[in-house]
CSV table of C-alpha atoms in Angstrom, one decimal:
chain,number,residue,atom,x,y,z
A,1325,UNK,CA,-8.9,29.3,-39.4
A,1326,UNK,CA,-6.0,27.1,-38.4
A,1327,UNK,CA,-3.8,28.6,-35.7
A,1328,UNK,CA,0.0,28.0,-35.5
A,1329,UNK,CA,-0.6,26.3,-32.2
A,1330,UNK,CA,-2.9,23.8,-33.9
A,1331,UNK,CA,-0.3,23.0,-36.5
A,1332,UNK,CA,2.3,22.4,-33.8
A,1333,UNK,CA,-0.1,20.2,-31.9
A,1334,UNK,CA,-0.8,18.1,-35.1
A,1335,UNK,CA,2.9,17.8,-35.9
A,1336,UNK,CA,3.6,16.7,-32.4
A,1337,UNK,CA,0.9,14.0,-32.6
A,1338,UNK,CA,2.3,12.7,-35.9
A,1339,UNK,CA,5.8,12.6,-34.3
A,1340,UNK,CA,4.6,10.5,-31.5
A,1341,UNK,CA,2.8,8.1,-33.8
A,1342,UNK,CA,6.0,7.7,-35.8
A,1343,UNK,CA,8.1,7.1,-32.7
A,1344,UNK,CA,5.7,4.4,-31.5
A,1345,UNK,CA,6.0,2.6,-34.8
A,1346,UNK,CA,9.8,2.7,-34.5
A,1347,UNK,CA,9.5,1.4,-30.9
A,1348,UNK,CA,7.6,-1.6,-32.3
A,1349,UNK,CA,10.5,-2.3,-34.7
A,1350,UNK,CA,12.9,-2.5,-31.7
A,1351,UNK,CA,14.0,1.1,-31.3
A,1352,UNK,CA,14.2,2.5,-27.8
A,1353,UNK,CA,11.2,4.6,-27.2
A,1354,UNK,CA,13.1,7.4,-25.5
A,1355,UNK,CA,15.7,7.8,-28.2
A,1356,UNK,CA,13.1,7.4,-31.0
A,1357,UNK,CA,10.9,10.1,-29.6
A,1358,UNK,CA,13.5,12.6,-28.8
A,1359,UNK,CA,13.5,15.6,-31.2
A,1360,UNK,CA,16.4,16.0,-33.6
A,1361,UNK,CA,17.6,19.1,-31.8
A,1362,UNK,CA,17.5,17.6,-28.4
A,1363,UNK,CA,20.7,16.9,-26.6
A,1364,UNK,CA,19.1,14.9,-23.9
A,1365,UNK,CA,20.8,11.6,-23.2
A,1366,UNK,CA,18.8,8.5,-22.2
A,1367,UNK,CA,18.7,8.4,-18.4
A,1368,UNK,CA,21.2,6.0,-16.8
A,1369,UNK,CA,18.8,5.0,-14.1
A,1370,UNK,CA,15.0,5.1,-13.3
A,1371,UNK,CA,15.5,8.3,-11.3
A,1372,UNK,CA,15.7,11.3,-13.7
A,1373,UNK,CA,15.9,14.9,-12.6
A,1374,UNK,CA,13.4,17.5,-13.6
A,1375,UNK,CA,14.7,21.0,-14.7
A,1376,UNK,CA,12.9,23.6,-12.6
A,1377,UNK,CA,15.0,26.8,-13.1
A,1378,UNK,CA,15.7,27.1,-9.4
A,1379,UNK,CA,17.8,30.0,-8.3
A,1380,UNK,CA,21.5,29.1,-7.9
A,1381,UNK,CA,23.3,29.2,-4.6
A,1382,UNK,CA,26.9,29.1,-6.0
A,1383,UNK,CA,28.2,26.0,-4.3
A,1384,UNK,CA,30.2,23.2,-6.0
A,1385,UNK,CA,28.0,20.4,-7.4
A,1386,UNK,CA,28.7,17.0,-5.9
A,1387,UNK,CA,29.1,13.8,-8.0
A,1388,UNK,CA,25.7,12.9,-9.5
A,1389,UNK,CA,24.4,10.6,-12.3
A,1390,UNK,CA,21.0,12.2,-12.3
A,1391,UNK,CA,19.9,13.1,-15.9
A,1392,UNK,CA,17.9,16.2,-16.8
A,1393,UNK,CA,14.6,15.6,-18.6
A,1394,UNK,CA,12.6,18.0,-20.7
A,1395,UNK,CA,8.8,18.3,-20.6
A,1396,UNK,CA,7.1,16.4,-23.4
A,1397,UNK,CA,10.3,14.9,-24.7
A,1398,UNK,CA,11.3,12.3,-22.2
A,1399,UNK,CA,9.5,9.9,-20.0
A,1400,UNK,CA,8.7,12.2,-17.1
A,1401,UNK,CA,8.1,11.3,-13.4
A,1402,UNK,CA,4.6,11.9,-12.2
A,1403,UNK,CA,5.5,15.5,-11.1
A,1404,UNK,CA,5.5,16.6,-14.8
A,1405,UNK,CA,2.2,14.9,-15.6
A,1406,UNK,CA,0.5,16.5,-12.7
A,1407,UNK,CA,1.9,19.9,-13.4
A,1408,UNK,CA,0.9,20.1,-17.0
A,1409,UNK,CA,-2.7,20.5,-16.0
A,1410,UNK,CA,-1.9,23.8,-14.4
A,1411,UNK,CA,0.3,25.3,-17.1
A,1412,UNK,CA,4.1,25.5,-17.2
A,1413,UNK,CA,5.4,24.2,-13.8
A,1414,UNK,CA,8.7,26.0,-14.2
A,1415,UNK,CA,7.1,29.4,-14.7
A,1416,UNK,CA,8.3,32.1,-12.2
A,1417,UNK,CA,5.8,34.8,-11.3
A,1418,UNK,CA,7.5,37.5,-9.3
A,1419,UNK,CA,9.3,35.9,-6.4
A,1420,UNK,CA,7.6,32.5,-6.7
A,1421,UNK,CA,8.6,29.5,-8.7
A,1422,UNK,CA,6.4,26.5,-9.0
A,1423,UNK,CA,8.6,23.4,-9.1
A,1424,UNK,CA,6.4,20.4,-8.5
A,1425,UNK,CA,2.8,19.2,-8.1
A,1426,UNK,CA,1.3,16.0,-6.6
A,1427,UNK,CA,-1.6,14.7,-4.6
A,1428,UNK,CA,0.2,15.9,-1.5
A,1429,UNK,CA,3.7,17.3,-0.8
A,1430,UNK,CA,5.3,17.1,2.6
A,1431,UNK,CA,8.6,18.1,4.2
A,1432,UNK,CA,10.3,17.8,7.5
A,1433,UNK,CA,8.8,20.3,9.9
A,1434,UNK,CA,12.1,21.6,11.4
A,1435,UNK,CA,12.4,20.9,15.1
A,1436,UNK,CA,15.5,20.9,17.2
A,1437,UNK,CA,17.7,21.6,14.2
A,1438,UNK,CA,16.1,18.9,12.0
A,1439,UNK,CA,15.2,20.3,8.6
A,1440,UNK,CA,14.6,19.4,5.0
A,1441,UNK,CA,17.4,21.7,3.9
A,1442,UNK,CA,21.0,20.6,3.6
A,1443,UNK,CA,23.4,22.6,5.8
A,1444,UNK,CA,24.7,24.6,2.8
A,1445,UNK,CA,21.2,25.3,1.5
A,1446,UNK,CA,21.8,23.6,-1.8
A,1447,UNK,CA,19.3,20.7,-1.5
A,1448,UNK,CA,15.7,20.7,-0.3
A,1449,UNK,CA,14.2,17.3,0.5
A,1450,UNK,CA,10.4,16.7,0.0
A,1451,UNK,CA,8.0,13.8,-0.4
A,1452,UNK,CA,5.4,13.5,-3.1
A,1453,UNK,CA,2.4,11.6,-1.7
A,1454,UNK,CA,0.2,9.5,-4.0
A,1455,UNK,CA,-3.6,9.7,-3.5
A,1456,UNK,CA,-3.6,6.1,-2.1
A,1457,UNK,CA,-1.3,7.3,0.7
A,1458,UNK,CA,-2.2,10.9,1.2
A,1459,UNK,CA,-6.0,10.8,1.3
A,1460,UNK,CA,-6.2,8.4,4.3
A,1461,UNK,CA,-3.5,10.3,6.1
A,1462,UNK,CA,-6.0,12.6,7.8
A,1463,UNK,CA,-8.6,10.0,8.2
A,1464,UNK,CA,-9.0,7.2,10.7
A,1465,UNK,CA,-5.5,5.9,10.8
A,1466,UNK,CA,-2.9,8.6,10.4
A,1467,UNK,CA,-0.3,6.6,12.3
A,1468,UNK,CA,-0.2,4.1,9.5
A,1469,UNK,CA,0.0,6.7,6.8
A,1470,UNK,CA,3.6,6.7,5.9
A,1471,UNK,CA,5.1,6.6,2.4
A,1472,UNK,CA,5.6,8.8,-0.5
A,1473,UNK,CA,8.5,9.3,-3.0
A,1474,UNK,CA,11.5,11.2,-1.6
A,1475,UNK,CA,12.8,13.8,-4.0
A,1476,UNK,CA,15.5,16.5,-3.8
A,1477,UNK,CA,15.4,20.0,-5.3
A,1478,UNK,CA,18.9,20.9,-6.3
A,1479,UNK,CA,19.1,24.7,-6.2
A,1480,UNK,CA,22.5,24.9,-8.0
A,1481,UNK,CA,21.5,22.8,-11.1
A,1482,UNK,CA,17.9,23.8,-11.2
A,1483,UNK,CA,16.8,20.2,-11.1
A,1484,UNK,CA,14.6,17.8,-9.1
A,1485,UNK,CA,15.9,14.2,-8.7
A,1486,UNK,CA,14.4,11.1,-7.1
A,1487,UNK,CA,16.4,9.7,-4.2
A,1488,UNK,CA,18.2,6.5,-5.1
A,1489,UNK,CA,17.4,5.3,-1.6
A,1490,UNK,CA,13.8,5.7,-0.4
A,1491,UNK,CA,12.5,6.4,3.1
A,1492,UNK,CA,8.9,7.1,3.8
A,1493,UNK,CA,7.3,10.2,5.3
A,1494,UNK,CA,5.4,9.5,8.5
A,1495,UNK,CA,2.6,11.8,9.5
A,1496,UNK,CA,2.9,10.5,13.1
A,1497,UNK,CA,6.3,12.2,13.5
A,1498,UNK,CA,6.1,14.9,10.8
A,1499,UNK,CA,9.0,13.4,9.1
A,1500,UNK,CA,11.5,13.6,11.9
A,1501,UNK,CA,13.9,10.7,11.8
A,1502,UNK,CA,13.3,10.1,8.1
A,1503,UNK,CA,16.6,11.6,7.1
A,1504,UNK,CA,19.6,13.6,8.4
A,1505,UNK,CA,22.3,15.6,6.9
A,1506,UNK,CA,26.1,15.4,7.2
A,1507,UNK,CA,28.1,18.6,7.6
A,1508,UNK,CA,29.4,18.3,4.0
A,1509,UNK,CA,25.9,18.3,2.5
A,1510,UNK,CA,25.4,14.6,2.0
A,1511,UNK,CA,22.2,12.9,3.1
A,1512,UNK,CA,21.9,10.1,5.7
A,1513,UNK,CA,19.1,7.6,5.1
A,1514,UNK,CA,18.7,4.5,7.2
A,1515,UNK,CA,22.3,4.7,8.4
A,1516,UNK,CA,23.7,5.0,4.8
A,1517,UNK,CA,25.2,8.3,3.6
A,1518,UNK,CA,25.5,9.6,0.0
A,1519,UNK,CA,24.9,12.6,-2.3
A,1520,UNK,CA,21.1,13.3,-2.6
A,1521,UNK,CA,21.1,13.0,-6.4
A,1522,UNK,CA,23.9,10.4,-6.7
A,1523,UNK,CA,24.4,6.8,-5.9
A,1524,UNK,CA,27.1,4.9,-4.1
A,1525,UNK,CA,25.6,5.1,-0.6
A,1526,UNK,CA,27.8,3.7,2.0
A,1527,UNK,CA,27.6,3.0,5.7
A,1528,UNK,CA,27.6,6.1,7.9
A,1529,UNK,CA,30.9,6.7,9.7
A,1530,UNK,CA,30.6,6.1,13.4
A,1531,UNK,CA,30.1,9.4,15.2
A,1532,UNK,CA,32.2,10.5,18.1
A,1533,UNK,CA,30.4,9.4,21.2
A,1534,UNK,CA,29.3,12.1,23.6
A,1535,UNK,CA,29.8,12.0,27.4
A,1536,UNK,CA,29.0,8.5,28.6
A,1537,UNK,CA,28.0,10.0,32.0
A,1538,UNK,CA,25.3,12.4,30.7
A,1539,UNK,CA,24.7,15.5,28.6
A,1540,UNK,CA,27.4,18.1,29.1
A,1541,UNK,CA,26.6,21.8,29.6
A,1542,UNK,CA,27.7,24.3,26.8
A,1543,UNK,CA,31.1,25.0,28.4
A,1544,UNK,CA,31.5,21.5,29.9
A,1545,UNK,CA,31.4,22.4,33.5
A,1546,UNK,CA,28.3,20.4,34.4
A,1547,UNK,CA,26.5,17.3,33.2
A,1548,UNK,CA,22.9,15.9,33.6
A,1549,UNK,CA,22.1,12.3,33.9
A,1550,UNK,CA,18.5,11.3,33.1
A,1551,UNK,CA,17.3,7.8,33.9
A,1552,UNK,CA,14.0,6.3,33.0
A,1553,UNK,CA,12.4,3.6,35.0
A,1554,UNK,CA,12.4,0.1,33.4
A,1555,UNK,CA,9.0,-0.5,31.8
A,1556,UNK,CA,7.9,3.1,32.4
A,1557,UNK,CA,9.3,5.6,30.0
A,1558,UNK,CA,7.4,8.5,31.6
A,1559,UNK,CA,9.1,8.1,35.0
A,1560,UNK,CA,12.5,9.9,35.3
A,1561,UNK,CA,15.3,10.7,37.7
A,1562,UNK,CA,17.5,13.6,36.7
A,1563,UNK,CA,20.8,14.5,38.4
A,1564,UNK,CA,22.9,17.6,37.8
A,1565,UNK,CA,26.5,17.1,38.7
A,1566,UNK,CA,29.9,18.8,38.4
A,1567,UNK,CA,31.5,17.3,35.3
A,1568,UNK,CA,35.1,17.2,36.6
A,1569,UNK,CA,34.4,15.7,40.1
A,1570,UNK,CA,31.0,14.0,39.6
A,1571,UNK,CA,29.7,15.8,42.7
A,1572,UNK,CA,25.9,15.8,42.9
A,1573,UNK,CA,24.4,19.3,43.0
A,1574,UNK,CA,20.7,18.6,42.6
A,1575,UNK,CA,18.5,15.6,41.8
A,1576,UNK,CA,14.8,15.4,40.8
A,1577,UNK,CA,12.3,12.6,40.4
A,1578,UNK,CA,9.5,13.5,37.9
A,1579,UNK,CA,7.1,12.2,35.4
A,1580,UNK,CA,6.3,13.2,31.8
A,1581,UNK,CA,3.5,12.4,29.4
A,1582,UNK,CA,4.5,9.1,27.8
A,1583,UNK,CA,2.8,9.8,24.4
A,1584,UNK,CA,5.2,12.4,23.3
A,1585,UNK,CA,7.3,11.5,20.2
A,1586,UNK,CA,10.5,12.9,21.8
A,1587,UNK,CA,12.7,10.2,23.5
A,1588,UNK,CA,10.9,9.0,26.7
A,1589,UNK,CA,8.5,11.9,26.4
A,1590,UNK,CA,10.9,14.8,27.1
A,1591,UNK,CA,13.0,17.3,25.1
A,1592,UNK,CA,15.0,18.7,28.0
A,1593,UNK,CA,18.0,21.0,27.1
A,1594,UNK,CA,20.6,23.2,28.6
A,1595,UNK,CA,19.6,26.9,28.6
A,1596,UNK,CA,23.0,28.3,29.8
A,1597,UNK,CA,26.1,27.0,31.5
A,1598,UNK,CA,24.4,26.2,34.8
A,1599,UNK,CA,20.7,25.9,33.9
A,1600,UNK,CA,18.9,22.8,32.5
A,1601,UNK,CA,15.3,23.0,31.5
A,1602,UNK,CA,12.8,20.2,31.8
A,1603,UNK,CA,10.0,21.7,29.7
A,1604,UNK,CA,7.1,19.9,31.3
A,1605,UNK,CA,6.3,17.6,34.1
A,1606,UNK,CA,3.0,16.1,35.2
A,1607,UNK,CA,3.0,17.4,38.8
A,1608,UNK,CA,5.2,20.6,38.8
A,1609,UNK,CA,5.0,22.0,35.3
A,1610,UNK,CA,8.3,23.3,33.8
A,1611,UNK,CA,11.3,22.8,36.1
A,1612,UNK,CA,14.7,24.4,35.9
A,1613,UNK,CA,17.6,22.5,37.3
A,1614,UNK,CA,20.0,25.2,38.4
A,1615,UNK,CA,23.6,24.7,39.6
A,1616,UNK,CA,23.2,27.6,41.9
A,1617,UNK,CA,19.6,27.4,43.1
A,1618,UNK,CA,18.6,23.8,42.8
A,1619,UNK,CA,15.3,22.7,41.3
A,1620,UNK,CA,13.0,25.6,40.4
A,1621,UNK,CA,9.4,24.9,39.6
A,1622,UNK,CA,8.8,27.9,37.4
A,1623,UNK,CA,5.0,27.8,37.6
A,1624,UNK,CA,4.3,27.0,41.2
A,1625,UNK,CA,3.5,30.6,42.0
A,1626,UNK,CA,0.5,30.8,39.7
A,1627,UNK,CA,-0.6,27.2,39.0
A,1628,UNK,CA,-1.9,24.6,41.5
A,1629,UNK,CA,-0.4,21.1,41.3
A,1630,UNK,CA,-3.5,19.6,39.7
A,1631,UNK,CA,-3.2,21.9,36.7
A,1632,UNK,CA,0.6,21.6,36.3
A,1633,UNK,CA,0.2,19.0,33.5
A,1634,UNK,CA,-1.5,21.6,31.3
A,1635,UNK,CA,1.7,23.6,31.0
A,1636,UNK,CA,4.6,23.4,28.7
A,1637,UNK,CA,7.6,25.7,28.0
A,1638,UNK,CA,10.3,26.5,25.5
A,1639,UNK,CA,13.8,27.9,26.1
A,1640,UNK,CA,14.6,31.1,24.2
A,1641,UNK,CA,18.3,31.8,24.0
A,1642,UNK,CA,19.1,35.1,22.3
A,1643,UNK,CA,22.6,35.7,20.9
A,1644,UNK,CA,23.1,38.5,23.4
A,1645,UNK,CA,23.4,35.9,26.2
A,1646,UNK,CA,20.2,36.7,28.2
A,1647,UNK,CA,18.1,33.6,27.9
A,1648,UNK,CA,14.4,33.4,28.9
A,1649,UNK,CA,11.8,30.6,29.2
A,1650,UNK,CA,8.4,31.0,27.7
A,1651,UNK,CA,5.6,29.2,29.6
A,1652,UNK,CA,2.1,28.6,28.2
A,1653,UNK,CA,-1.1,26.6,28.7
A,1654,UNK,CA,-2.3,24.0,26.2
A,1655,UNK,CA,-5.8,25.4,26.6
A,1656,UNK,CA,-7.1,28.9,25.8
A,1657,UNK,CA,-7.9,31.6,28.3
A,1658,UNK,CA,-4.6,31.9,30.2
A,1659,UNK,CA,-1.9,34.5,29.6
A,1660,UNK,CA,1.6,33.6,28.5
A,1661,UNK,CA,4.5,34.1,30.9
A,1662,UNK,CA,8.2,34.8,30.3
A,1663,UNK,CA,10.8,33.9,32.9
A,1664,UNK,CA,14.0,35.9,32.6
A,1665,UNK,CA,17.0,33.9,33.9
A,1666,UNK,CA,19.2,36.9,34.4
A,1667,UNK,CA,16.8,38.6,36.8
A,1668,UNK,CA,14.5,35.8,38.0
A,1669,UNK,CA,11.5,37.9,36.9
A,1670,UNK,CA,8.4,36.2,35.8
A,1671,UNK,CA,6.7,38.5,33.2
A,1672,UNK,CA,3.0,38.1,32.4
A,1673,UNK,CA,2.3,38.8,28.7
A,1674,UNK,CA,-0.9,40.3,27.4
A,1675,UNK,CA,-1.5,37.4,25.0
A,1676,UNK,CA,-2.7,33.9,25.3
A,1677,UNK,CA,-1.3,32.2,22.3
A,1678,UNK,CA,2.4,31.6,21.5
A,1679,UNK,CA,3.1,31.4,17.8
A,1680,UNK,CA,6.8,31.1,17.2
A,1681,UNK,CA,10.2,32.2,18.4
A,1682,UNK,CA,13.0,33.2,16.0
A,1683,UNK,CA,15.7,30.5,15.6
A,1684,UNK,CA,18.3,33.0,16.9
A,1685,UNK,CA,16.2,33.4,20.1
A,1686,UNK,CA,15.9,37.1,19.9
A,1687,UNK,CA,12.3,37.5,18.8
A,1688,UNK,CA,8.9,36.3,19.9
A,1689,UNK,CA,5.7,36.2,17.9
A,1690,UNK,CA,2.4,35.9,19.7
A,1691,UNK,CA,-1.1,36.5,18.5
A,1692,UNK,CA,-4.9,36.7,18.5
A,1693,UNK,CA,-6.8,37.6,21.7
A,1694,UNK,CA,-5.6,40.0,24.3
A,1695,UNK,CA,-3.6,42.4,22.1
A,1696,UNK,CA,-2.2,45.3,24.1
A,1697,UNK,CA,-4.2,48.5,23.8
A,1698,UNK,CA,-6.0,47.4,20.7
A,1699,UNK,CA,-6.8,44.4,18.4
A,1700,UNK,CA,-5.7,46.0,15.2
A,1701,UNK,CA,-3.4,43.1,14.3
A,1702,UNK,CA,-3.5,39.3,14.6
A,1703,UNK,CA,0.2,39.0,15.1
A,1704,UNK,CA,2.6,40.9,17.4
A,1705,UNK,CA,6.4,40.6,17.8
A,1706,UNK,CA,8.8,41.8,20.4
A,1707,UNK,CA,12.4,41.2,21.6
A,1708,UNK,CA,13.0,38.5,24.2
A,1709,UNK,CA,16.0,39.9,26.0
A,1710,UNK,CA,14.4,42.1,28.7
A,1711,UNK,CA,11.0,42.5,30.5
A,1712,UNK,CA,8.6,45.2,29.3
A,1713,UNK,CA,9.9,45.4,25.7
A,1714,UNK,CA,7.4,47.1,23.3
A,1715,UNK,CA,5.2,45.1,21.0
A,1716,UNK,CA,5.2,45.7,17.2
A,1717,UNK,CA,2.1,44.8,15.2
A,1718,UNK,CA,2.2,42.8,11.9
A,1719,UNK,CA,-0.5,44.1,9.7
A,1720,UNK,CA,-2.0,42.6,6.6
A,1721,UNK,CA,-5.3,41.3,5.1
A,1722,UNK,CA,-6.2,37.7,5.7
A,1723,UNK,CA,-3.0,36.8,7.5
A,1724,UNK,CA,-3.0,33.4,9.2
A,1725,UNK,CA,-1.2,33.6,12.6
A,1726,UNK,CA,-0.9,29.9,12.9
A,1727,UNK,CA,1.2,29.7,9.7
A,1728,UNK,CA,4.3,31.8,10.0
A,1729,UNK,CA,8.1,31.2,9.7
A,1730,UNK,CA,11.0,33.2,11.1
A,1731,UNK,CA,14.2,33.3,9.0
A,1732,UNK,CA,17.3,31.8,10.7
A,1733,UNK,CA,18.7,35.1,11.7
A,1734,UNK,CA,15.3,36.5,12.8
A,1735,UNK,CA,15.5,39.4,10.3
A,1736,UNK,CA,12.4,38.3,8.4
A,1737,UNK,CA,9.0,36.9,9.3
A,1738,UNK,CA,7.0,35.1,6.6
A,1739,UNK,CA,3.2,34.8,7.1
A,1740,UNK,CA,0.8,32.8,5.0
A,1741,UNK,CA,-2.5,34.1,3.6
A,1742,UNK,CA,-5.0,33.1,1.0
A,1743,UNK,CA,-2.9,32.1,-2.1
A,1744,UNK,CA,-0.1,34.3,-0.9
A,1745,UNK,CA,2.9,34.8,1.4
A,1746,UNK,CA,3.8,38.1,3.0
A,1747,UNK,CA,7.3,38.8,4.3
A,1748,UNK,CA,7.9,41.3,7.0
A,1749,UNK,CA,11.2,42.6,8.5
A,1750,UNK,CA,12.2,43.1,12.0
A,1751,UNK,CA,12.2,45.1,14.1
A,1752,UNK,CA,9.8,47.6,12.6
A,1753,UNK,CA,7.3,45.0,11.2
A,1754,UNK,CA,7.2,46.6,7.7
A,1755,UNK,CA,6.1,44.4,4.9
A,1756,UNK,CA,8.9,43.8,2.3
A,1757,UNK,CA,6.8,42.1,-0.3
A,1758,UNK,CA,4.2,39.5,-1.2
A,1759,UNK,CA,4.6,36.3,-3.2
A,1760,UNK,CA,1.5,34.9,-4.9
A,1761,UNK,CA,0.7,31.2,-5.6
A,1762,UNK,CA,-1.7,32.2,-8.4
A,1763,UNK,CA,-2.7,31.1,-11.0
A,1764,UNK,CA,-2.2,27.6,-9.4
A,1765,UNK,CA,-4.3,28.5,-6.3
A,1766,UNK,CA,-8.0,27.6,-6.8
A,1767,UNK,CA,-10.0,30.8,-6.8
A,1768,UNK,CA,-7.3,32.7,-5.0
A,1769,UNK,CA,-8.8,31.9,-1.5
A,1770,UNK,CA,-6.9,28.7,-0.6
A,1771,UNK,CA,-4.5,29.0,2.3
A,1772,UNK,CA,-0.9,28.0,1.9
A,1773,UNK,CA,1.7,26.2,4.1
A,1774,UNK,CA,5.2,27.5,4.7
A,1775,UNK,CA,8.3,25.3,5.0
A,1776,UNK,CA,11.5,26.1,6.7
A,1777,UNK,CA,13.7,28.9,5.4
A,1778,UNK,CA,16.9,28.0,3.7
A,1779,UNK,CA,20.0,28.4,6.0
A,1780,UNK,CA,21.0,31.6,4.3
A,1781,UNK,CA,17.5,33.1,4.8
A,1782,UNK,CA,16.9,33.7,1.1
A,1783,UNK,CA,14.5,30.9,-0.1
A,1784,UNK,CA,11.3,29.6,1.4
A,1785,UNK,CA,9.3,26.5,0.4
A,1786,UNK,CA,5.6,27.1,0.0
A,1787,UNK,CA,2.8,24.6,-0.6
A,1788,UNK,CA,-0.4,25.7,-2.2
A,1789,UNK,CA,-3.6,23.7,-2.8
A,1790,UNK,CA,-5.6,23.6,-6.1
A,1791,UNK,CA,-8.6,21.2,-5.9
A,1792,UNK,CA,-7.1,17.7,-5.3
A,1793,UNK,CA,-3.5,18.8,-6.1
A,1794,UNK,CA,-0.8,20.5,-4.1
A,1795,UNK,CA,1.9,22.7,-5.7
A,1796,UNK,CA,5.4,23.2,-4.3
A,1797,UNK,CA,6.8,26.7,-4.8
A,1798,UNK,CA,10.1,28.3,-3.8
A,1799,UNK,CA,10.0,31.9,-2.8
A,1800,UNK,CA,13.1,34.0,-3.5
A,1801,UNK,CA,13.1,36.8,-0.9
A,1802,UNK,CA,15.5,38.9,-3.0
A,1803,UNK,CA,12.8,39.2,-5.7
A,1804,UNK,CA,10.0,40.3,-3.5
A,1805,UNK,CA,7.8,43.3,-4.5
A,1806,UNK,CA,4.9,45.1,-2.7
A,1807,UNK,CA,1.5,44.9,-4.4
A,1808,UNK,CA,0.6,47.9,-6.5
């Protein structure tokens, strides 16, 4: 018995044979093969956009010449060809929408405000990695494994476009430095600025220079000068001065690990108006340059000098104005410590592993061994603001503590699991819902990777593995449901 689907398949095959014959007679293949009811125009450039039915954000579209293509009707980029093996790539299941597949998919791992999302949350930048680039990436020479095709997901238009200017993704730096965003939502690539799905890139306007004498404190009352020795990027001399008079308050000579990918091996920053954190030094561990107390070696009370190089730290700056500094070892078996700037108290935490702090600085997620009172959960959260705050467990089957993402406002915590993403709310740790990467996930037991939340805290990129393919999903947190 001949099914309707078989008839459609035969008709489609005859249509393609006919269009190829027309192409041999001089007709354009694209126009010859387009169905009569198609309103698709031939693309004006080799960078077509792929319709993916992405949720709209409501912002005004920028100028763009990217053309929409339809699966099976136009000449698609490799993303369509790869996705067809796994069903409809635009299908939405619950809160999850599969938008692309490739041998590998990468994005910028957000750090120090660097993200794959445009400031308005409209565009998400990602790289499709071919097998010739992606497979060796985790082999013998990861430093040389840079490349891939830069694409942008346009949330407003529900399209994917290929960037008209290409910059590679480097596994050595996790994509940092590959692209930046201007405040108006344009992308900056190799010093040229333009709309992600448009052309007409032009030279980036020169930015207003900062203080020539050093990095100013948040209110401008102080400044820090950091000098590195000629020929030795790991050797530093830091000076904290009054900004108005230049009066020297405190100076410190110190050394950092030179292999770090931050400039000259350090990512120091202001914690508040009078406190500047050097997160790690070889001989003293984390050091706080204080306008009122001088140089404070935060770990000298519990770590001998010969172990100071094993420590690192991160400034946590809650919106309530009570900052703290989290200190941890790069090796297991030592508890975390939290230094509270307002009181000077050094709190010992009943955990050994730091997982993540919320971007707003209010919440801390830790995990695994040493859970207080019991080990009923792999992840625990608590507020940062004061010592002795209660811990809240995050419960769920198969959660992966090393793969979690806080929303920008700290209101949600997404945690990866096998072929799924669970989203929890703070402060009570209740699960809001689960997004599944099935049927793409192979067997339902493959772990997933989480990208950075969109600036509005609504959408979350998710990468799932199926055999030798990786699928890029977008989770819509407004459509989450609990499993029944």
